[in-house]
CSV table of C-alpha atoms in Angstrom, one decimal:
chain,number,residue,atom,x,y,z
A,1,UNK,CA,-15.7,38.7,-81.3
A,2,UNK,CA,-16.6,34.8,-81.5
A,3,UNK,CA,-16.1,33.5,-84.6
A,4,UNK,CA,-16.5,29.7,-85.6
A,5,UNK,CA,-14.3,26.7,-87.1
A,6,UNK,CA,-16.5,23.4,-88.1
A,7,UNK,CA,-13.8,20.3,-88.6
A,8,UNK,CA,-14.2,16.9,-89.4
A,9,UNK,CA,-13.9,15.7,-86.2
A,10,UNK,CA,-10.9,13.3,-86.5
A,11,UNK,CA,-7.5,13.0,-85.0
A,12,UNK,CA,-5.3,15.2,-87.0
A,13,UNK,CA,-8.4,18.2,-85.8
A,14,UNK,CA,-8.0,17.0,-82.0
A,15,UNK,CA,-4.0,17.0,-82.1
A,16,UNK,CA,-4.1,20.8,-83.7
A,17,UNK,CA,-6.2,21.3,-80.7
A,18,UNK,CA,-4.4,20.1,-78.1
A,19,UNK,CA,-1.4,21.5,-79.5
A,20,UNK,CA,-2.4,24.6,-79.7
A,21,UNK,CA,-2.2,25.7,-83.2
A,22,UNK,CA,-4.3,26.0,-86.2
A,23,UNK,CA,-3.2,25.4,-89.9
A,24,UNK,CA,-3.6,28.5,-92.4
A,25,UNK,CA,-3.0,26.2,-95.4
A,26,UNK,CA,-1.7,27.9,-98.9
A,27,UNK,CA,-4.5,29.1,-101.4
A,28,UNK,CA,-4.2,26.2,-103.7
A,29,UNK,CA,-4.6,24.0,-101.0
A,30,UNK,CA,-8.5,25.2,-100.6
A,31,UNK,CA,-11.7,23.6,-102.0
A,32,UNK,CA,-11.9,26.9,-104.3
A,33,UNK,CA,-9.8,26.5,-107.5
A,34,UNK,CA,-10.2,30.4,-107.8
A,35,UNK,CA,-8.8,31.3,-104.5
A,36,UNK,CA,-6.8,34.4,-104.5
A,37,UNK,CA,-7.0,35.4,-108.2
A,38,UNK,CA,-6.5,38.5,-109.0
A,39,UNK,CA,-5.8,40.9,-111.9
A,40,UNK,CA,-2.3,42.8,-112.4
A,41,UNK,CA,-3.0,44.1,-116.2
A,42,UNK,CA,-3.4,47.4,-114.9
A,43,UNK,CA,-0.2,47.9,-113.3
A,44,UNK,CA,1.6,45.6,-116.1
A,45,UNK,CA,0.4,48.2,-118.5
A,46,UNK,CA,1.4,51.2,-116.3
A,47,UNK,CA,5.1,49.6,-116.2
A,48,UNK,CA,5.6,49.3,-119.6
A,49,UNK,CA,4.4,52.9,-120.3
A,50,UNK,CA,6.7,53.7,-117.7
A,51,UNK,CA,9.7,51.8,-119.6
A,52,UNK,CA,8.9,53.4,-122.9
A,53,UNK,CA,8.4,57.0,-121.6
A,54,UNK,CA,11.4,57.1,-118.8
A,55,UNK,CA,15.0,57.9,-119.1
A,56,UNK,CA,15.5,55.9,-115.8
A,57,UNK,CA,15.2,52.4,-115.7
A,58,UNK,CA,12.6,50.9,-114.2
A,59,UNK,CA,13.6,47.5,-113.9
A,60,UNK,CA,13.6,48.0,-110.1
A,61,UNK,CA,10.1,49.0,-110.1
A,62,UNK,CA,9.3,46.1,-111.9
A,63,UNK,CA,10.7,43.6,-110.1
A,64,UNK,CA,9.6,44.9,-106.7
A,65,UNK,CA,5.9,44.5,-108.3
A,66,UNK,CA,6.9,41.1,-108.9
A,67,UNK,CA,8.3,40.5,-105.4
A,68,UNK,CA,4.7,41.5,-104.1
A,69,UNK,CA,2.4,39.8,-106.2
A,70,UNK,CA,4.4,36.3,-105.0
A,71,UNK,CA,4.0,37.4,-101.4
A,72,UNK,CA,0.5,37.8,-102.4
A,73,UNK,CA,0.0,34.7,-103.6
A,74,UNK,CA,2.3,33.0,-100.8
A,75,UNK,CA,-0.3,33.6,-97.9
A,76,UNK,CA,-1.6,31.1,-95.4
A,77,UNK,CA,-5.5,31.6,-94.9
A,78,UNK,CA,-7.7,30.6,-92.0
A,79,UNK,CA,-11.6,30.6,-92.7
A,80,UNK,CA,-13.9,30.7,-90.2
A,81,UNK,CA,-17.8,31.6,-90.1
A,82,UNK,CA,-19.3,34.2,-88.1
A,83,UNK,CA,-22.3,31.3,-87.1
A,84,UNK,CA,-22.5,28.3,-85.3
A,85,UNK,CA,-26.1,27.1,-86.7
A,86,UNK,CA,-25.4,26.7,-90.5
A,87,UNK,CA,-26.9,23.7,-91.4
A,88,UNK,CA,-24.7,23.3,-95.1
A,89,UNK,CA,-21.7,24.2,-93.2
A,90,UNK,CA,-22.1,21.7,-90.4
A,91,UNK,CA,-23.0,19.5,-93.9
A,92,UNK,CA,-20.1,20.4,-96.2
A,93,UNK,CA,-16.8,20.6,-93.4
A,94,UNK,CA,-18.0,18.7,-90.3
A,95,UNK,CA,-18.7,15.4,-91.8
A,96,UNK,CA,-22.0,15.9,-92.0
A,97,UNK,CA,-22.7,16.2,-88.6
A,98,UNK,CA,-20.9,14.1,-87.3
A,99,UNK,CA,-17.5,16.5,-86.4
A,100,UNK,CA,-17.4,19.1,-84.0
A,101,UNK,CA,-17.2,22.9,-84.2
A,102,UNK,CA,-14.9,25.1,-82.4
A,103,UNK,CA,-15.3,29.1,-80.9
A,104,UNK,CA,-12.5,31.1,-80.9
A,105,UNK,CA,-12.1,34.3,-79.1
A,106,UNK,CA,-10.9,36.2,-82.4
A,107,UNK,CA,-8.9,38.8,-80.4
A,108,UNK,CA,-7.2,36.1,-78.5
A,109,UNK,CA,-6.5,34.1,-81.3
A,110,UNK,CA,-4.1,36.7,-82.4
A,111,UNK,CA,-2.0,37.3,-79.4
A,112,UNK,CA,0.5,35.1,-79.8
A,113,UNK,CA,1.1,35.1,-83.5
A,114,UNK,CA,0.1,38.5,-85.7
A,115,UNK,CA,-2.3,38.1,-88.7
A,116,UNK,CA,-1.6,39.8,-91.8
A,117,UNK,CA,-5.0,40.6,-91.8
A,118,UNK,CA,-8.4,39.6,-90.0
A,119,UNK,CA,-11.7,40.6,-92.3
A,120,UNK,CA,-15.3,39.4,-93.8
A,121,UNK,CA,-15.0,38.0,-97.1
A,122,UNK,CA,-16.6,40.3,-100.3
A,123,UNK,CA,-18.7,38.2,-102.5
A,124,UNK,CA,-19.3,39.8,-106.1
A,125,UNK,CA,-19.0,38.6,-109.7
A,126,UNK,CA,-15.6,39.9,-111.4
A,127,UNK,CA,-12.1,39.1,-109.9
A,128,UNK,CA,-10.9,42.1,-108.1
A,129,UNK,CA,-8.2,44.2,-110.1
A,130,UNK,CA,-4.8,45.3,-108.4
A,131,UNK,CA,-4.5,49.2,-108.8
A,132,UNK,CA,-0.7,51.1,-108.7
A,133,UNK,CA,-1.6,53.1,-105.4
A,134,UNK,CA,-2.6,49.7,-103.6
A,135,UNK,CA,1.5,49.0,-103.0
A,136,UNK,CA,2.1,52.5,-100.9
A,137,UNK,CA,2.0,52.1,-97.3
A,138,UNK,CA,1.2,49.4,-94.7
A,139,UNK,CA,-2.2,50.2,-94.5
A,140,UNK,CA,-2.9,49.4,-98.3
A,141,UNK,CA,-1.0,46.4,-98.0
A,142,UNK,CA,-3.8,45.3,-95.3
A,143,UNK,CA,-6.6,46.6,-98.1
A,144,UNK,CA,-4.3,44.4,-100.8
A,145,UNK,CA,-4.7,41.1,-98.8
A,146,UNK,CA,-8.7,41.9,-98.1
A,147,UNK,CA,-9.3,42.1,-101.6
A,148,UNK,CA,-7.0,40.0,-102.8
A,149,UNK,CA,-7.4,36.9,-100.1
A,150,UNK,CA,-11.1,38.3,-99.3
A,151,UNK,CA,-12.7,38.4,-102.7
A,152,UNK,CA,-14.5,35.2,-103.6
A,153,UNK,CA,-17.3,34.4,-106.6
A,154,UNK,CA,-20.4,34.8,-105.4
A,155,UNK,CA,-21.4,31.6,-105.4
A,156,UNK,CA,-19.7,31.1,-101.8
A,157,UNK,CA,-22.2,34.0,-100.6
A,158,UNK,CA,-24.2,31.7,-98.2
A,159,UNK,CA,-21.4,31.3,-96.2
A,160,UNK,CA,-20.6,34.1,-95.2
A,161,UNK,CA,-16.7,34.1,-94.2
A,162,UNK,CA,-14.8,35.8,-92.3
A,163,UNK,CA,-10.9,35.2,-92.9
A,164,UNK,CA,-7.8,35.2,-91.0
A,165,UNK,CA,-4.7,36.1,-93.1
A,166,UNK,CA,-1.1,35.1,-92.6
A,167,UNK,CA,2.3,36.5,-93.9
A,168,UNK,CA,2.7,32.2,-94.6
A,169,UNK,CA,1.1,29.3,-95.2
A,170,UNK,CA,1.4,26.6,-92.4
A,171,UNK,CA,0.9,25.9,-88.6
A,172,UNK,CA,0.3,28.9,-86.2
A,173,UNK,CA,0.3,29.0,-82.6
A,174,UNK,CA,-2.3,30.8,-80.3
A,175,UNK,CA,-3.2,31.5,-77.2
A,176,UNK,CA,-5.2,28.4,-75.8
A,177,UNK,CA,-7.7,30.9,-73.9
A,178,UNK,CA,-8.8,32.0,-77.9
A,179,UNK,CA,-11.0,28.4,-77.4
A,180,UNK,CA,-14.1,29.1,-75.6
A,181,UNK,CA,-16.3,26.5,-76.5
A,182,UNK,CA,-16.6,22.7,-78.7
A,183,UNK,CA,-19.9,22.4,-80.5
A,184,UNK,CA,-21.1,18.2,-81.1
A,185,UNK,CA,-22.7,17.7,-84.1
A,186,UNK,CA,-25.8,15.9,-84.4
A,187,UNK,CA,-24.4,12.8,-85.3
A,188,UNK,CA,-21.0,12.7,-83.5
A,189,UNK,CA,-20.4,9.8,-81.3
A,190,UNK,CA,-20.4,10.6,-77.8
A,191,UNK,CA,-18.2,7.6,-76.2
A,192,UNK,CA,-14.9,6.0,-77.6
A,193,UNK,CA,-17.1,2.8,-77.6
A,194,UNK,CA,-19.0,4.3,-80.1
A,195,UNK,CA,-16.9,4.5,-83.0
A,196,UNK,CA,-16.9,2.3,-85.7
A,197,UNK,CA,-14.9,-0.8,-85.2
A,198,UNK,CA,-12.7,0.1,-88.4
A,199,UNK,CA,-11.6,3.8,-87.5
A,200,UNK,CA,-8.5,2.8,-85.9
A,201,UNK,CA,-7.5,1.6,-89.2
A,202,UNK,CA,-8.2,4.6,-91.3
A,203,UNK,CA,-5.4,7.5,-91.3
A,204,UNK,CA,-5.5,10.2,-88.7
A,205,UNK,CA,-7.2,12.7,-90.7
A,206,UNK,CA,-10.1,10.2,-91.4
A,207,UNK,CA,-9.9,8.6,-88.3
A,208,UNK,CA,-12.8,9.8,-85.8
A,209,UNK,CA,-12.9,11.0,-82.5
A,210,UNK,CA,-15.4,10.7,-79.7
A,211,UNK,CA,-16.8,13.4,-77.5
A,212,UNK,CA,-15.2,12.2,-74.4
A,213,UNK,CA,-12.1,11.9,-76.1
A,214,UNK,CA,-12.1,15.9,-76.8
A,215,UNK,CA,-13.4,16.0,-73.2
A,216,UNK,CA,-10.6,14.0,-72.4
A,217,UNK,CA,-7.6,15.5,-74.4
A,218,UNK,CA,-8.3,19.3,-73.8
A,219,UNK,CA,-9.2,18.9,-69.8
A,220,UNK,CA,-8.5,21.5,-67.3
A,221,UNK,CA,-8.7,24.4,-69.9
A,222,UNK,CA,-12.4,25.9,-69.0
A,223,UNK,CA,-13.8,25.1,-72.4
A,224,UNK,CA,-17.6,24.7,-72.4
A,225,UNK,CA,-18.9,21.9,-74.2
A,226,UNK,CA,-22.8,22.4,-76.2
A,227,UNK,CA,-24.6,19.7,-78.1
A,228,UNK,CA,-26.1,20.8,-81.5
A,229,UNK,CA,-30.3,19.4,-81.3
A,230,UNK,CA,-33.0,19.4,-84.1
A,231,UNK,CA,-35.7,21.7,-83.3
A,232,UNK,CA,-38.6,19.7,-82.7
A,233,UNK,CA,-41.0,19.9,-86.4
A,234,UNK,CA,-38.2,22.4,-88.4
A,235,UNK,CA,-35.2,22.0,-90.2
A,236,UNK,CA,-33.7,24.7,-87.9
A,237,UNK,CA,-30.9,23.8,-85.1
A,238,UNK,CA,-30.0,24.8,-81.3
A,239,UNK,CA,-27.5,23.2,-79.1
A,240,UNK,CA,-27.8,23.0,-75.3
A,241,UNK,CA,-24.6,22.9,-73.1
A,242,UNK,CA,-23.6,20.0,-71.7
A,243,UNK,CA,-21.5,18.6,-69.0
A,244,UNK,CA,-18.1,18.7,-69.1
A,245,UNK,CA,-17.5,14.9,-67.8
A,246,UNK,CA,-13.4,16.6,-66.6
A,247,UNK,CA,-14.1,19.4,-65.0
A,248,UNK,CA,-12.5,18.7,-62.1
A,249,UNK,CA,-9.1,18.3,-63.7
A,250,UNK,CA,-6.2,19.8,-62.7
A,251,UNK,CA,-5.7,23.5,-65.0
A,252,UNK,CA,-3.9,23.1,-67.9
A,253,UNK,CA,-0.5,24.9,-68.4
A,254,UNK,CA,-0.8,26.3,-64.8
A,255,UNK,CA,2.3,28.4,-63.9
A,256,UNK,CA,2.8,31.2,-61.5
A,257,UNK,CA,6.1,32.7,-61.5
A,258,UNK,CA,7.8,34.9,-59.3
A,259,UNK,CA,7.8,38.5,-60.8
A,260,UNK,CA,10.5,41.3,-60.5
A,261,UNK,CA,8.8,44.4,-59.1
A,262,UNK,CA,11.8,46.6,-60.0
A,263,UNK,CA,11.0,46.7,-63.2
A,264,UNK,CA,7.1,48.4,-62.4
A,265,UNK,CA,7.0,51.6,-62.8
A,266,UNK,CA,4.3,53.2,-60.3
A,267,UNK,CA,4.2,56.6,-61.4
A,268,UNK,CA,0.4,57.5,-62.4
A,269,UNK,CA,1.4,60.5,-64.4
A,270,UNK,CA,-1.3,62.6,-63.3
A,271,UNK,CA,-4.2,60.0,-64.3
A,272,UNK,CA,-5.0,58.9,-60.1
A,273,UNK,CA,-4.4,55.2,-60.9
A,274,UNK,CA,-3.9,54.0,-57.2
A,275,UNK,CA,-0.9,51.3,-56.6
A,276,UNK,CA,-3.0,48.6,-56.4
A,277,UNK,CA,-3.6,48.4,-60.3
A,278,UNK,CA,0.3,48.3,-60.9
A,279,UNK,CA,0.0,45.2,-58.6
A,280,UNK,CA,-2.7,43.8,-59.7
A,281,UNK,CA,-1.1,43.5,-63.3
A,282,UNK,CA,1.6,42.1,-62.3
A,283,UNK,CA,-0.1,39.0,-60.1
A,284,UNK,CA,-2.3,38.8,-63.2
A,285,UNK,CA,0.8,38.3,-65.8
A,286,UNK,CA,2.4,36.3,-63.8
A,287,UNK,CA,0.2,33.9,-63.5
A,288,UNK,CA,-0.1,33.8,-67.4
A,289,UNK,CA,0.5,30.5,-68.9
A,290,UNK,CA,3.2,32.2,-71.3
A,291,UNK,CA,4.4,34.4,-69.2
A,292,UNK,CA,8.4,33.8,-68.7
A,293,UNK,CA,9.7,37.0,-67.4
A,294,UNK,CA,9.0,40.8,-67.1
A,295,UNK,CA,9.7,43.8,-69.1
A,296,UNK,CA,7.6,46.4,-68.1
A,297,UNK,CA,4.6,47.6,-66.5
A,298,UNK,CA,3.5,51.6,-66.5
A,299,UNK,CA,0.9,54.0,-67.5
A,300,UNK,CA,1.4,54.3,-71.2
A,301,UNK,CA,1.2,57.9,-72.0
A,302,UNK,CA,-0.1,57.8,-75.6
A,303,UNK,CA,-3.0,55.1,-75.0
A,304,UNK,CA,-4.0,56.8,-72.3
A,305,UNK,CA,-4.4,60.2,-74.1
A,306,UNK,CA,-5.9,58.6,-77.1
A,307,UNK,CA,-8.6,56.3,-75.5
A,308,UNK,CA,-8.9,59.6,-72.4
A,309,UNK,CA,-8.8,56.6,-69.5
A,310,UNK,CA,-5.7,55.3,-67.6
A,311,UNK,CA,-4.2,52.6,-69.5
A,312,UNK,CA,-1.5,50.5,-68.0
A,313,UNK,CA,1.3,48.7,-70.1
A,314,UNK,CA,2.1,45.5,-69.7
A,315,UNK,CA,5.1,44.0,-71.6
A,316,UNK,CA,6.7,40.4,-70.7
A,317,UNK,CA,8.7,37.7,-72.9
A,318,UNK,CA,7.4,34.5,-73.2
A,319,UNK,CA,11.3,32.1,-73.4
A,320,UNK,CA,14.1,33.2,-73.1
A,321,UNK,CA,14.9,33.4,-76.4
A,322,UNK,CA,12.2,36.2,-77.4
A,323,UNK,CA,13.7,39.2,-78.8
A,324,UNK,CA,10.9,41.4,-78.0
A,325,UNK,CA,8.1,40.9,-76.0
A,326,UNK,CA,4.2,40.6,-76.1
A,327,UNK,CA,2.5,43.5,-75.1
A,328,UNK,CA,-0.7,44.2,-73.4
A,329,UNK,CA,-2.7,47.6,-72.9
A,330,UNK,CA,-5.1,46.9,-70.1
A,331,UNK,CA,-7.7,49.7,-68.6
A,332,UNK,CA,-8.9,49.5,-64.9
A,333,UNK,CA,-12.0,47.6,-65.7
A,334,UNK,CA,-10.5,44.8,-67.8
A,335,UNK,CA,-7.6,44.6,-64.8
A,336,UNK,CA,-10.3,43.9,-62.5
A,337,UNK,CA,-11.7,41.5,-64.3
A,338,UNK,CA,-8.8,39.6,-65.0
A,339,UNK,CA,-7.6,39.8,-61.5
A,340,UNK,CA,-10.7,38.5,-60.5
A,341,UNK,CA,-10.4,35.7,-62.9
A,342,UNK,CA,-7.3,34.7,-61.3
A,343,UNK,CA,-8.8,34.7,-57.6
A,344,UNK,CA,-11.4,32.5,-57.8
């Protein structure tokens, strides 16, 4: 799913970019003073029923309540918008117009570092209200955080979030593949000589960049670069693509390592996935920026019986010092493609 990130277009947003990370700042930290308020009364008044009717104590319960509603309110959140052509946004976060705008891959932008939660924001006009049952089981926990994270006034409506939710607030990594494509605003300068005489004086996160400098700093990485254009007579936008002035540049984090075929398990359980698949998983992982060193590769018996088409496993650990590794379920067309990726 694409999904969209309009910046300011300065230094500090270039560096996140060419480090690979994005920041999922705390709550408070947003331009929403009501971010993430919620209401506990009902399960404060359930607990104190509780203490005046049981023989048991239920301090515990209490404080476990307690323990959640801080982890609750201890969350890093992403936002991102679901469109690339929304005039206010481009307005109120890309320094009007003259930033940039960034497509993620959503599913790839949660490989390397697992979200909390991932969901469109609910707009309505009361604060949402915690209920007892909400604390029982992971999967409430998930429908905690999107009510709790993804409940905003109604007066954000128009623009239409959708929200990426962490266990913490602060830098996280992803895959460098999640970026697809860098969208110019109208007004951003397209040359280094362009900027304003005074911007190397201002502090990185006011300090402007150029479009060759993004160019420039995230070469070699297959990102495809548009420029954002008035529509003749309207107050409507497009964008065009444009040249990537470094596209002959050398791939970025290119690293082919040798693989241990030992550890491939070519068995096809009955499913008629011919050899070549096992094989072709494993020239495709290990050509994987991240990838380090094997674990496994085999049909996986439960996704394949659930989704009724060969799936093949893929595990490997990205350092040395990974406890367990990423995994990867892969069917026979997405291995293809992928292996074809890889051949060009």
């Amino acid at each position: 799913m694409k999904v969209y990130k309009y910046r300011y277009g300065s230094k500090c947003d270039l560096e996140s970019l060419k480090q690979d990370y994005f920041y999922a700042p705390h709550p408070s930290k947003l331009n929403d003073p009501c971010e993430n308020l919620f209401d506990t009364g009902d399960i404060e008044h359930i607990l104190a029923k509780l203490a005046d009717i049981s023989l048991v104590s239920t301090k515990g319960v209490s404080e476990s309540f307690s323990t959640l509603v801080v982890k609750l309110k201890e969350v890093g959140i992403y936002s991102l918008s679901k469109t690339v052509l929304d005039e206010l946004l481009w307005a109120y976060y890309a320094d009007s117009h003259r930033g940039f705008c960034i497509e993620y891959d959503l599913e790839k932008l949660g490989e390397l570092s697992k979200f909390a939660g991932s969901f469109d924001v609910t707009y309505q006009d009361s604060i949402p209200k915690i209920q007892f049952d909400m604390f029982i089981g992971a999967k409430n926990i998930v429908e905690t955080l999107k009510l709790t994270a993804g409940t905003k006034s109604k007066a954000w409506q128009h623009e239409d979030e959708i929200r990426i939710v962490m266990d913490q607030f602060g830098e996280v990594e992803y895959n460098f593949r999640a970026v697809k494509a860098i969208y110019f605003g109208l007004r951003m300068p397209k040359k280094w000589q362009d900027l304003h005489e005074d911007n190397e004086k201002l502090p990185d996160h006011l300090s402007q960049v150029s479009q060759d400098q993004v160019m420039h700093t995230l070469k070699g990485r297959g990102i495809k670069y548009y420029q954002m254009l008035l529509k003749p007579n309207s107050y409507q936008f497009e964008y065009i693509e444009i040249e990537d002035l470094f596209k002959d540049s050398p791939k970025y984090k290119s690293n082919i390592k040798s693989i241990d075929k030992s550890l491939i398990d070519y068995n096809d359980y009955g499913w008629g996935v011919e050899k070549q698949y096992f094989d072709k998983v494993a020239e495709v992982i290990r050509c994987d920026p991240y990838f380090e060193k094997l674990d496994s590769i085999f049909i996986s018996s439960s996704e394949s019986k659930s989704r009724n088409e060969p799936i093949i496993y893929v595990g490997f650990y990205k350092s040395g010092n990974d406890l367990l590794p990423n995994k990867r379920y892969l069917t026979l067309t997405q291995i293809d493609e992928l292996y074809k990726e890889i051949n060009l």
